[in-house]
Each structure stands twice: as C-alpha cells, then as structure tokens.
mmCIF file of N, CA and C in Angstrom:
data_model
loop_
_atom_site.group_PDB
_atom_site.id
_atom_site.type_symbol
_atom_site.label_atom_id
_atom_site.label_comp_id
_atom_site.label_asym_id
_atom_site.label_seq_id
_atom_site.Cartn_x
_atom_site.Cartn_y
_atom_site.Cartn_z
ATOM 1 N N GLN A 37 -84.472 32.274 -113.261
ATOM 2 C CA GLN A 37 -83.133 33.046 -114.279
ATOM 3 C C GLN A 37 -84.243 33.620 -115.815
ATOM 4 N N GLY A 38 -84.008 34.679 -115.785
ATOM 5 C CA GLY A 38 -84.495 35.041 -117.329
ATOM 6 C C GLY A 38 -83.196 34.685 -118.307
ATOM 7 N N GLN A 39 -83.596 34.646 -119.594
ATOM 8 C CA GLN A 39 -82.621 34.494 -120.584
ATOM 9 C C GLN A 39 -82.934 35.593 -121.414
ATOM 10 N N LEU A 40 -81.568 36.247 -122.173
ATOM 11 C CA LEU A 40 -82.012 36.857 -123.396
ATOM 12 C C LEU A 40 -81.174 36.422 -124.786
ATOM 13 N N VAL A 41 -82.179 36.196 -125.613
ATOM 14 C CA VAL A 41 -80.797 36.046 -126.894
ATOM 15 C C VAL A 41 -81.179 36.716 -128.197
ATOM 16 N N GLU A 42 -80.110 37.667 -128.401
ATOM 17 C CA GLU A 42 -80.350 38.905 -129.164
ATOM 18 C C GLU A 42 -79.868 37.669 -131.052
ATOM 19 N N SER A 43 -80.474 38.254 -131.619
ATOM 20 C CA SER A 43 -79.723 37.575 -133.418
ATOM 21 C C SER A 43 -79.868 38.887 -134.143
ATOM 22 N N GLY A 44 -79.623 38.634 -135.568
ATOM 23 C CA GLY A 44 -79.749 39.218 -136.281
ATOM 24 C C GLY A 44 -78.401 40.358 -136.889
ATOM 25 N N GLY A 45 -77.378 40.265 -135.946
ATOM 26 C CA GLY A 45 -76.691 41.019 -136.627
ATOM 27 C C GLY A 45 -75.676 39.980 -137.596
ATOM 28 N N GLY A 46 -74.957 41.076 -138.599
ATOM 29 C CA GLY A 46 -73.643 40.299 -139.409
ATOM 30 C C GLY A 46 -72.988 41.647 -140.124
ATOM 31 N N LEU A 47 -72.373 41.247 -141.155
ATOM 32 C CA LEU A 47 -71.404 42.178 -141.575
ATOM 33 C C LEU A 47 -72.404 42.605 -142.960
ATOM 34 N N VAL A 48 -72.208 44.237 -143.003
ATOM 35 C CA VAL A 48 -73.509 44.821 -143.977
ATOM 36 C C VAL A 48 -72.480 46.286 -144.180
ATOM 37 N N GLN A 49 -72.705 46.654 -145.582
ATOM 38 C CA GLN A 49 -71.733 47.784 -146.111
ATOM 39 C C GLN A 49 -72.495 49.235 -145.852
ATOM 40 N N ALA A 50 -71.662 50.155 -145.268
ATOM 41 C CA ALA A 50 -72.912 51.450 -145.196
ATOM 42 C C ALA A 50 -73.798 51.993 -145.844
ATOM 43 N N GLY A 51 -74.686 52.370 -145.251
ATOM 44 C CA GLY A 51 -75.597 52.446 -145.809
ATOM 45 C C GLY A 51 -76.668 51.358 -146.150
ATOM 46 N N GLY A 52 -76.322 50.104 -145.580
ATOM 47 C CA GLY A 52 -77.316 49.266 -145.629
ATOM 48 C C GLY A 52 -78.181 49.380 -144.651
ATOM 49 N N SER A 53 -78.856 48.544 -144.179
ATOM 50 C CA SER A 53 -79.673 47.919 -143.009
ATOM 51 C C SER A 53 -79.942 45.581 -142.674
ATOM 52 N N LEU A 54 -80.336 46.509 -141.326
ATOM 53 C CA LEU A 54 -80.735 45.195 -140.863
ATOM 54 C C LEU A 54 -81.558 45.066 -139.813
ATOM 55 N N THR A 55 -81.789 43.822 -139.155
ATOM 56 C CA THR A 55 -83.077 43.811 -138.246
ATOM 57 C C THR A 55 -82.659 42.988 -137.415
ATOM 58 N N LEU A 56 -82.517 43.622 -135.948
ATOM 59 C CA LEU A 56 -82.171 42.660 -134.818
ATOM 60 C C LEU A 56 -83.305 42.844 -134.029
ATOM 61 N N SER A 57 -83.204 41.254 -133.362
ATOM 62 C CA SER A 57 -84.083 40.840 -132.797
ATOM 63 C C SER A 57 -83.684 40.588 -130.885
ATOM 64 N N CYS A 58 -84.607 40.318 -130.227
ATOM 65 C CA CYS A 58 -84.310 39.735 -128.865
ATOM 66 C C CYS A 58 -85.245 38.938 -128.473
ATOM 67 N N THR A 59 -85.025 37.852 -128.031
ATOM 68 C CA THR A 59 -86.069 36.625 -127.687
ATOM 69 C C THR A 59 -85.905 36.643 -126.260
ATOM 70 N N ALA A 60 -87.260 37.083 -124.953
ATOM 71 C CA ALA A 60 -86.898 37.248 -123.575
ATOM 72 C C ALA A 60 -87.511 35.849 -123.240
ATOM 73 N N SER A 61 -86.991 35.131 -122.456
ATOM 74 C CA SER A 61 -87.762 33.822 -122.283
ATOM 75 C C SER A 61 -87.385 33.975 -119.907
ATOM 76 N N GLY A 62 -88.330 34.178 -119.382
ATOM 77 C CA GLY A 62 -88.623 33.704 -118.159
ATOM 78 C C GLY A 62 -88.805 35.652 -117.407
ATOM 79 N N PHE A 63 -88.677 36.233 -118.138
ATOM 80 C CA PHE A 63 -89.086 37.845 -117.827
ATOM 81 C C PHE A 63 -90.561 38.061 -117.990
ATOM 82 N N ASP A 64 -90.964 38.823 -117.123
ATOM 83 C CA ASP A 64 -93.015 39.384 -117.332
ATOM 84 C C ASP A 64 -92.646 40.374 -118.085
ATOM 85 N N PHE A 65 -92.440 39.886 -119.449
ATOM 86 C CA PHE A 65 -92.121 40.975 -120.781
ATOM 87 C C PHE A 65 -93.001 41.755 -120.567
ATOM 88 N N GLU A 66 -93.925 41.833 -120.703
ATOM 89 C CA GLU A 66 -94.798 43.099 -121.216
ATOM 90 C C GLU A 66 -94.890 43.627 -120.012
ATOM 91 N N ASN A 67 -94.463 43.617 -118.642
ATOM 92 C CA ASN A 67 -94.659 44.422 -117.862
ATOM 93 C C ASN A 67 -92.825 45.189 -117.328
ATOM 94 N N TYR A 68 -92.259 45.459 -118.238
ATOM 95 C CA TYR A 68 -90.853 46.140 -118.331
ATOM 96 C C TYR A 68 -90.597 46.836 -119.671
ATOM 97 N N MET A 69 -89.986 48.027 -119.318
ATOM 98 C CA MET A 69 -89.834 48.433 -120.334
ATOM 99 C C MET A 69 -88.519 48.093 -121.258
ATOM 100 N N TRP A 70 -88.374 47.960 -122.649
ATOM 101 C CA TRP A 70 -87.022 47.026 -123.050
ATOM 102 C C TRP A 70 -86.295 48.272 -123.724
ATOM 103 N N GLY A 71 -84.553 47.996 -123.812
ATOM 104 C CA GLY A 71 -84.330 48.490 -124.636
ATOM 105 C C GLY A 71 -82.839 48.004 -125.567
ATOM 106 N N TRP A 72 -81.981 48.864 -126.397
ATOM 107 C CA TRP A 72 -81.189 48.261 -126.804
ATOM 108 C C TRP A 72 -79.978 49.244 -126.513
ATOM 109 N N PHE A 73 -78.544 48.375 -126.431
ATOM 110 C CA PHE A 73 -77.806 48.856 -126.180
ATOM 111 C C PHE A 73 -76.782 48.252 -126.902
ATOM 112 N N ARG A 74 -75.483 48.955 -127.177
ATOM 113 C CA ARG A 74 -74.453 48.398 -128.062
ATOM 114 C C ARG A 74 -72.885 48.573 -127.203
ATOM 115 N N GLN A 75 -72.182 48.486 -127.568
ATOM 116 C CA GLN A 75 -70.531 48.495 -126.727
ATOM 117 C C GLN A 75 -69.674 48.007 -127.975
ATOM 118 N N ALA A 76 -68.773 48.569 -128.395
ATOM 119 C CA ALA A 76 -68.064 48.944 -129.046
ATOM 120 C C ALA A 76 -66.682 48.626 -128.894
ATOM 121 N N PRO A 77 -65.642 48.108 -129.386
ATOM 122 C CA PRO A 77 -64.371 47.763 -128.762
ATOM 123 C C PRO A 77 -64.269 48.903 -127.978
ATOM 124 N N GLY A 78 -63.276 48.086 -126.762
ATOM 125 C CA GLY A 78 -62.531 49.599 -126.136
ATOM 126 C C GLY A 78 -63.545 50.684 -125.379
ATOM 127 N N LYS A 79 -64.742 50.266 -125.822
ATOM 128 C CA LYS A 79 -65.903 51.483 -124.783
ATOM 129 C C LYS A 79 -66.863 50.918 -124.030
ATOM 130 N N GLU A 80 -67.324 51.855 -123.319
ATOM 131 C CA GLU A 80 -68.320 51.382 -122.240
ATOM 132 C C GLU A 80 -69.861 50.502 -123.417
ATOM 133 N N ARG A 81 -70.615 50.196 -122.975
ATOM 134 C CA ARG A 81 -71.939 49.654 -123.506
ATOM 135 C C ARG A 81 -73.115 50.632 -123.066
ATOM 136 N N THR A 82 -73.594 51.035 -123.943
ATOM 137 C CA THR A 82 -74.488 52.718 -124.223
ATOM 138 C C THR A 82 -76.003 52.572 -124.482
ATOM 139 N N GLY A 83 -76.868 52.945 -123.588
ATOM 140 C CA GLY A 83 -78.494 52.583 -124.375
ATOM 141 C C GLY A 83 -78.333 53.644 -125.446
ATOM 142 N N ILE A 84 -79.126 52.578 -126.631
ATOM 143 C CA ILE A 84 -79.807 53.772 -127.748
ATOM 144 C C ILE A 84 -80.862 53.722 -128.554
ATOM 145 N N ALA A 85 -81.730 52.724 -127.246
ATOM 146 C CA ALA A 85 -83.048 53.257 -127.791
ATOM 147 C C ALA A 85 -84.282 52.516 -126.876
ATOM 148 N N CYS A 86 -85.088 52.853 -126.341
ATOM 149 C CA CYS A 86 -85.982 52.259 -125.440
ATOM 150 C C CYS A 86 -87.192 51.653 -125.621
ATOM 151 N N VAL A 87 -88.441 51.291 -125.286
ATOM 152 C CA VAL A 87 -89.558 51.607 -125.828
ATOM 153 C C VAL A 87 -90.395 51.486 -124.310
ATOM 154 N N SER A 88 -91.534 51.846 -123.984
ATOM 155 C CA SER A 88 -92.346 51.923 -122.844
ATOM 156 C C SER A 88 -93.191 50.044 -123.069
ATOM 157 N N TRP A 89 -93.954 50.035 -121.782
ATOM 158 C CA TRP A 89 -94.319 48.826 -121.916
ATOM 159 C C TRP A 89 -95.417 48.160 -123.321
ATOM 160 N N ILE A 90 -96.521 49.689 -123.462
ATOM 161 C CA ILE A 90 -96.862 48.981 -124.724
ATOM 162 C C ILE A 90 -96.819 49.788 -125.707
ATOM 163 N N GLY A 91 -95.514 50.018 -125.720
ATOM 164 C CA GLY A 91 -95.165 51.180 -127.222
ATOM 165 C C GLY A 91 -95.170 52.335 -126.948
ATOM 166 N N GLY A 92 -95.885 52.803 -126.168
ATOM 167 C CA GLY A 92 -96.330 54.317 -126.218
ATOM 168 C C GLY A 92 -95.357 55.176 -126.365
ATOM 169 N N SER A 93 -94.003 55.010 -125.424
ATOM 170 C CA SER A 93 -93.275 56.206 -125.555
ATOM 171 C C SER A 93 -92.442 55.000 -125.916
ATOM 172 N N ILE A 94 -91.081 56.097 -126.636
ATOM 173 C CA ILE A 94 -89.910 55.638 -127.301
ATOM 174 C C ILE A 94 -89.387 56.933 -127.771
ATOM 175 N N TYR A 95 -87.695 55.925 -126.659
ATOM 176 C CA TYR A 95 -86.691 57.230 -126.914
ATOM 177 C C TYR A 95 -85.770 56.439 -127.874
ATOM 178 N N TYR A 96 -84.833 57.225 -128.372
ATOM 179 C CA TYR A 96 -83.711 57.125 -128.904
ATOM 180 C C TYR A 96 -81.946 58.279 -128.802
ATOM 181 N N SER A 97 -80.952 57.771 -128.578
ATOM 182 C CA SER A 97 -80.205 58.514 -128.227
ATOM 183 C C SER A 97 -79.745 59.179 -129.461
ATOM 184 N N ASP A 98 -79.138 60.240 -129.698
ATOM 185 C CA ASP A 98 -78.892 60.954 -130.662
ATOM 186 C C ASP A 98 -78.234 60.689 -131.829
ATOM 187 N N SER A 99 -77.512 59.687 -131.383
ATOM 188 C CA SER A 99 -76.266 58.501 -132.733
ATOM 189 C C SER A 99 -77.378 57.818 -133.777
ATOM 190 N N VAL A 100 -78.443 57.495 -132.631
ATOM 191 C CA VAL A 100 -79.269 56.574 -133.781
ATOM 192 C C VAL A 100 -80.692 57.306 -133.795
ATOM 193 N N LYS A 101 -80.833 58.300 -133.723
ATOM 194 C CA LYS A 101 -82.227 58.939 -134.180
ATOM 195 C C LYS A 101 -82.516 59.189 -135.587
ATOM 196 N N GLY A 102 -83.633 58.697 -136.153
ATOM 197 C CA GLY A 102 -84.038 58.935 -137.350
ATOM 198 C C GLY A 102 -83.358 58.047 -138.363
ATOM 199 N N ARG A 103 -82.594 57.224 -137.784
ATOM 200 C CA ARG A 103 -82.267 56.077 -138.543
ATOM 201 C C ARG A 103 -82.493 54.689 -137.871
ATOM 202 N N PHE A 104 -82.495 54.623 -136.502
ATOM 203 C CA PHE A 104 -83.118 53.749 -136.188
ATOM 204 C C PHE A 104 -84.710 53.182 -135.693
ATOM 205 N N THR A 105 -85.273 51.651 -135.644
ATOM 206 C CA THR A 105 -86.277 52.288 -134.562
ATOM 207 C C THR A 105 -86.824 50.492 -134.020
ATOM 208 N N ILE A 106 -87.304 51.366 -132.880
ATOM 209 C CA ILE A 106 -87.586 50.140 -132.016
ATOM 210 C C ILE A 106 -89.107 49.587 -132.108
ATOM 211 N N SER A 107 -88.924 48.494 -131.716
ATOM 212 C CA SER A 107 -90.575 47.843 -131.652
ATOM 213 C C SER A 107 -90.257 46.699 -130.663
ATOM 214 N N ARG A 108 -91.582 46.614 -130.285
ATOM 215 C CA ARG A 108 -91.868 45.260 -129.804
ATOM 216 C C ARG A 108 -93.077 44.254 -129.420
ATOM 217 N N ASP A 109 -93.250 43.060 -129.356
ATOM 218 C CA ASP A 109 -94.381 42.260 -129.590
ATOM 219 C C ASP A 109 -94.306 41.384 -128.206
ATOM 220 N N ASN A 110 -95.557 41.876 -127.190
ATOM 221 C CA ASN A 110 -95.148 41.823 -126.006
ATOM 222 C C ASN A 110 -95.990 40.245 -126.368
ATOM 223 N N ALA A 111 -97.012 39.537 -127.205
ATOM 224 C CA ALA A 111 -97.273 38.692 -127.718
ATOM 225 C C ALA A 111 -96.058 37.321 -127.948
ATOM 226 N N LYS A 112 -94.919 37.787 -128.057
ATOM 227 C CA LYS A 112 -94.027 36.757 -128.537
ATOM 228 C C LYS A 112 -92.815 36.823 -127.562
ATOM 229 N N ASN A 113 -92.960 38.069 -126.778
ATOM 230 C CA ASN A 113 -91.423 38.218 -126.045
ATOM 231 C C ASN A 113 -90.471 38.677 -126.977
ATOM 232 N N THR A 114 -90.568 39.365 -127.933
ATOM 233 C CA THR A 114 -89.654 39.737 -128.234
ATOM 234 C C THR A 114 -89.638 41.416 -128.707
ATOM 235 N N LEU A 115 -88.254 41.920 -128.694
ATOM 236 C CA LEU A 115 -87.895 42.991 -128.825
ATOM 237 C C LEU A 115 -86.971 43.241 -130.142
ATOM 238 N N TYR A 116 -87.789 44.168 -131.051
ATOM 239 C CA TYR A 116 -86.713 44.375 -132.560
ATOM 240 C C TYR A 116 -85.547 45.830 -132.774
ATOM 241 N N LEU A 117 -85.378 45.541 -133.386
ATOM 242 C CA LEU A 117 -84.447 46.935 -134.106
ATOM 243 C C LEU A 117 -84.304 46.983 -135.361
ATOM 244 N N GLN A 118 -84.109 48.091 -135.858
ATOM 245 C CA GLN A 118 -84.381 48.186 -137.359
ATOM 246 C C GLN A 118 -83.723 49.256 -137.396
ATOM 247 N N MET A 119 -82.583 49.115 -138.034
ATOM 248 C CA MET A 119 -81.497 49.541 -138.355
ATOM 249 C C MET A 119 -80.994 50.088 -139.858
ATOM 250 N N ASN A 120 -81.602 50.939 -140.055
ATOM 251 C CA ASN A 120 -81.548 51.889 -141.295
ATOM 252 C C ASN A 120 -80.390 52.568 -141.567
ATOM 253 N N ASP A 121 -79.632 53.246 -142.712
ATOM 254 C CA ASP A 121 -78.132 54.169 -142.846
ATOM 255 C C ASP A 121 -77.253 53.301 -142.030
ATOM 256 N N LEU A 122 -77.111 52.681 -142.227
ATOM 257 C CA LEU A 122 -75.715 52.218 -141.074
ATOM 258 C C LEU A 122 -74.349 52.624 -141.545
ATOM 259 N N LYS A 123 -73.994 52.991 -140.311
ATOM 260 C CA LYS A 123 -72.640 53.552 -140.496
ATOM 261 C C LYS A 123 -71.758 53.174 -139.589
ATOM 262 N N PRO A 124 -70.256 53.011 -140.168
ATOM 263 C CA PRO A 124 -69.080 52.240 -139.558
ATOM 264 C C PRO A 124 -69.187 52.666 -138.020
ATOM 265 N N GLU A 125 -69.438 53.827 -137.603
ATOM 266 C CA GLU A 125 -69.163 53.986 -136.088
ATOM 267 C C GLU A 125 -70.463 53.344 -135.560
ATOM 268 N N ASP A 126 -71.179 52.723 -136.351
ATOM 269 C CA ASP A 126 -72.700 51.538 -135.888
ATOM 270 C C ASP A 126 -71.609 50.360 -135.353
ATOM 271 N N THR A 127 -70.673 49.860 -136.075
ATOM 272 C CA THR A 127 -70.220 48.284 -135.867
ATOM 273 C C THR A 127 -70.108 48.402 -133.976
ATOM 274 N N ALA A 128 -70.485 47.471 -133.396
ATOM 275 C CA ALA A 128 -70.391 47.167 -132.168
ATOM 276 C C ALA A 128 -71.457 46.070 -131.987
ATOM 277 N N LYS A 129 -70.942 45.262 -130.735
ATOM 278 C CA LYS A 129 -72.047 43.861 -130.237
ATOM 279 C C LYS A 129 -73.442 44.937 -129.301
ATOM 280 N N TYR A 130 -74.498 44.676 -130.358
ATOM 281 C CA TYR A 130 -75.920 45.334 -129.602
ATOM 282 C C TYR A 130 -76.199 43.902 -128.714
ATOM 283 N N PHE A 131 -77.122 44.356 -127.722
ATOM 284 C CA PHE A 131 -77.929 43.851 -126.422
ATOM 285 C C PHE A 131 -79.145 44.384 -126.704
ATOM 286 N N CYS A 132 -79.934 43.718 -125.414
ATOM 287 C CA CYS A 132 -80.964 43.927 -125.087
ATOM 288 C C CYS A 132 -81.221 43.778 -123.246
ATOM 289 N N ALA A 133 -82.435 44.541 -123.169
ATOM 290 C CA ALA A 133 -82.642 44.753 -121.406
ATOM 291 C C ALA A 133 -83.772 45.497 -121.040
ATOM 292 N N PRO A 134 -84.434 45.036 -120.039
ATOM 293 C CA PRO A 134 -85.066 45.143 -119.509
ATOM 294 C C PRO A 134 -84.899 46.187 -118.330
ATOM 295 N N ASP A 135 -85.687 47.010 -118.214
ATOM 296 C CA ASP A 135 -85.647 47.893 -117.122
ATOM 297 C C ASP A 135 -87.041 48.208 -116.936
ATOM 298 N N THR A 136 -87.648 48.525 -115.714
ATOM 299 C CA THR A 136 -88.655 48.879 -114.597
ATOM 300 C C THR A 136 -89.062 49.909 -114.991
ATOM 301 N N GLY A 137 -88.586 51.083 -115.682
ATOM 302 C CA GLY A 137 -89.101 52.129 -115.538
ATOM 303 C C GLY A 137 -88.795 52.962 -114.466
ATOM 304 N N PRO A 138 -89.548 54.525 -115.246
ATOM 305 C CA PRO A 138 -89.764 54.943 -116.500
ATOM 306 C C PRO A 138 -88.310 55.299 -116.472
ATOM 307 N N PHE A 139 -88.858 55.498 -117.674
ATOM 308 C CA PHE A 139 -87.167 56.359 -118.443
ATOM 309 C C PHE A 139 -87.079 57.960 -118.467
ATOM 310 N N THR A 140 -85.692 57.724 -117.526
ATOM 311 C CA THR A 140 -84.942 59.360 -116.711
ATOM 312 C C THR A 140 -83.941 59.832 -117.530
ATOM 313 N N GLY A 141 -83.524 58.884 -118.765
ATOM 314 C CA GLY A 141 -82.301 59.253 -119.104
ATOM 315 C C GLY A 141 -81.288 57.946 -119.366
ATOM 316 N N TRP A 142 -80.493 58.296 -120.500
ATOM 317 C CA TRP A 142 -79.628 57.212 -120.728
ATOM 318 C C TRP A 142 -78.482 56.686 -119.891
ATOM 319 N N SER A 143 -77.905 57.685 -118.967
ATOM 320 C CA SER A 143 -77.185 57.428 -117.348
ATOM 321 C C SER A 143 -77.474 56.725 -116.820
ATOM 322 N N THR A 144 -78.843 55.849 -116.873
ATOM 323 C CA THR A 144 -79.483 55.341 -115.826
ATOM 324 C C THR A 144 -80.558 54.214 -116.273
ATOM 325 N N PHE A 145 -80.985 54.366 -117.746
ATOM 326 C CA PHE A 145 -81.281 53.110 -118.049
ATOM 327 C C PHE A 145 -81.081 51.897 -118.680
ATOM 328 N N GLY A 146 -81.432 50.537 -117.324
ATOM 329 C CA GLY A 146 -80.367 49.390 -117.834
ATOM 330 C C GLY A 146 -79.869 49.343 -116.793
ATOM 331 N N THR A 147 -79.239 50.079 -115.985
ATOM 332 C CA THR A 147 -78.161 50.338 -115.169
ATOM 333 C C THR A 147 -78.172 48.626 -113.888
ATOM 334 N N ALA A 148 -79.236 48.794 -113.955
ATOM 335 C CA ALA A 148 -80.091 47.637 -112.694
ATOM 336 C C ALA A 148 -79.626 46.512 -113.279
ATOM 337 N N PHE A 149 -79.795 46.236 -114.222
ATOM 338 C CA PHE A 149 -79.499 44.689 -114.858
ATOM 339 C C PHE A 149 -78.430 44.569 -115.575
ATOM 340 N N SER A 150 -77.976 43.125 -115.051
ATOM 341 C CA SER A 150 -76.543 42.350 -114.918
ATOM 342 C C SER A 150 -76.881 41.163 -115.468
ATOM 343 N N ASP A 151 -78.185 40.591 -115.888
ATOM 344 C CA ASP A 151 -77.735 39.029 -117.053
ATOM 345 C C ASP A 151 -77.866 39.301 -118.281
ATOM 346 N N TRP A 152 -76.780 39.813 -118.237
ATOM 347 C CA TRP A 152 -76.846 40.241 -120.076
ATOM 348 C C TRP A 152 -77.278 38.712 -121.252
ATOM 349 N N GLY A 153 -77.092 38.982 -122.130
ATOM 350 C CA GLY A 153 -77.417 38.073 -123.270
ATOM 351 C C GLY A 153 -76.134 38.025 -123.853
ATOM 352 N N PRO A 154 -75.939 37.194 -124.903
ATOM 353 C CA PRO A 154 -74.569 36.679 -125.411
ATOM 354 C C PRO A 154 -74.437 38.433 -126.828
ATOM 355 N N GLY A 155 -75.360 38.694 -126.660
ATOM 356 C CA GLY A 155 -75.134 39.814 -127.647
ATOM 357 C C GLY A 155 -75.030 39.557 -129.308
ATOM 358 N N THR A 156 -75.404 40.316 -130.325
ATOM 359 C CA THR A 156 -75.021 40.131 -131.667
ATOM 360 C C THR A 156 -74.308 41.578 -132.285
ATOM 361 N N GLN A 157 -73.024 40.511 -133.114
ATOM 362 C CA GLN A 157 -72.068 41.571 -133.597
ATOM 363 C C GLN A 157 -73.159 42.277 -134.993
ATOM 364 N N VAL A 158 -72.888 43.187 -135.089
ATOM 365 C CA VAL A 158 -73.148 44.154 -136.114
ATOM 366 C C VAL A 158 -71.290 45.136 -136.425
ATOM 367 N N THR A 159 -71.738 44.703 -138.227
ATOM 368 C CA THR A 159 -70.174 44.840 -138.332
ATOM 369 C C THR A 159 -70.245 45.852 -139.559
ATOM 370 N N VAL A 160 -70.087 46.809 -139.979
ATOM 371 C CA VAL A 160 -70.594 48.431 -140.724
ATOM 372 C C VAL A 160 -69.493 48.094 -141.750
ATOM 373 N N SER A 161 -69.070 48.074 -143.008
ATOM 374 C CA SER A 161 -67.912 48.143 -143.902
ATOM 375 C C SER A 161 -68.311 49.543 -144.605
ATOM 376 N N LEU A 162 -67.155 49.815 -144.979
ATOM 377 C CA LEU A 162 -66.929 51.388 -145.890
ATOM 378 C C LEU A 162 -67.632 51.096 -147.006
#
C-alpha cells in the first residue's frame, strides 16, 4: 500500500510564495505521472498541475498557470509545487496523486486514485 505525505503549507500574505512537497512511499514513483490537486471548503477537489514521467510534459490549470511550477525528483520519490504570487482564492488543502497517464484533461486526471494523503493546508490572507 502506497503512502503520500504532503508538506510545506502554511499561512502567507497575498503576493507571497510557498513550496509544497509530496513524498511518496510504496509507489513505483518514476513510472507514474504525478499531479497536484486542491480542495477549498465546500468545493470539489480539482487538479491544478501535473508532470509526466521524466518531466518532459507539464500541464497547468488556467487558475495557476504562470504562477505555480511543478517539478519532480524521481531519485527522492518527491513531487514539488512552487507557488508564487499567491492569491486568497488559492486558499485550499493541497494534495498530490499519481496517474498512469497520458494526460487527457483535468476531468479525468487522477480520478482513478482513491488512497489520498492528508494534504497540506495553504491559507492566503489579504
């Protein structure tokens, strides 16, 4: 059984930055695409960024494009999300998850995964 642990969240002012990490154990890490997802209170979890097996293909949702950068370190079984120019609407709990790929859109990416980690809370104040 794989385990995911997200970290790096916190409280930050608008315009600030945070870097999230996701450490995966029990997964064949390099053989999956990996993505970041977020869920705000009362809303569904949605995908925001994903990266292909060796980082050759990266996709972002329109809401974070140009502000967030996803990366992966296959040697460390770790996924990262550098978040810049944070806005109050970025406030959510952030999760990571694998997908067998290929990426065909946010409505399908990560939907087969069910063993979510605890997530890490990001709160952006004005």
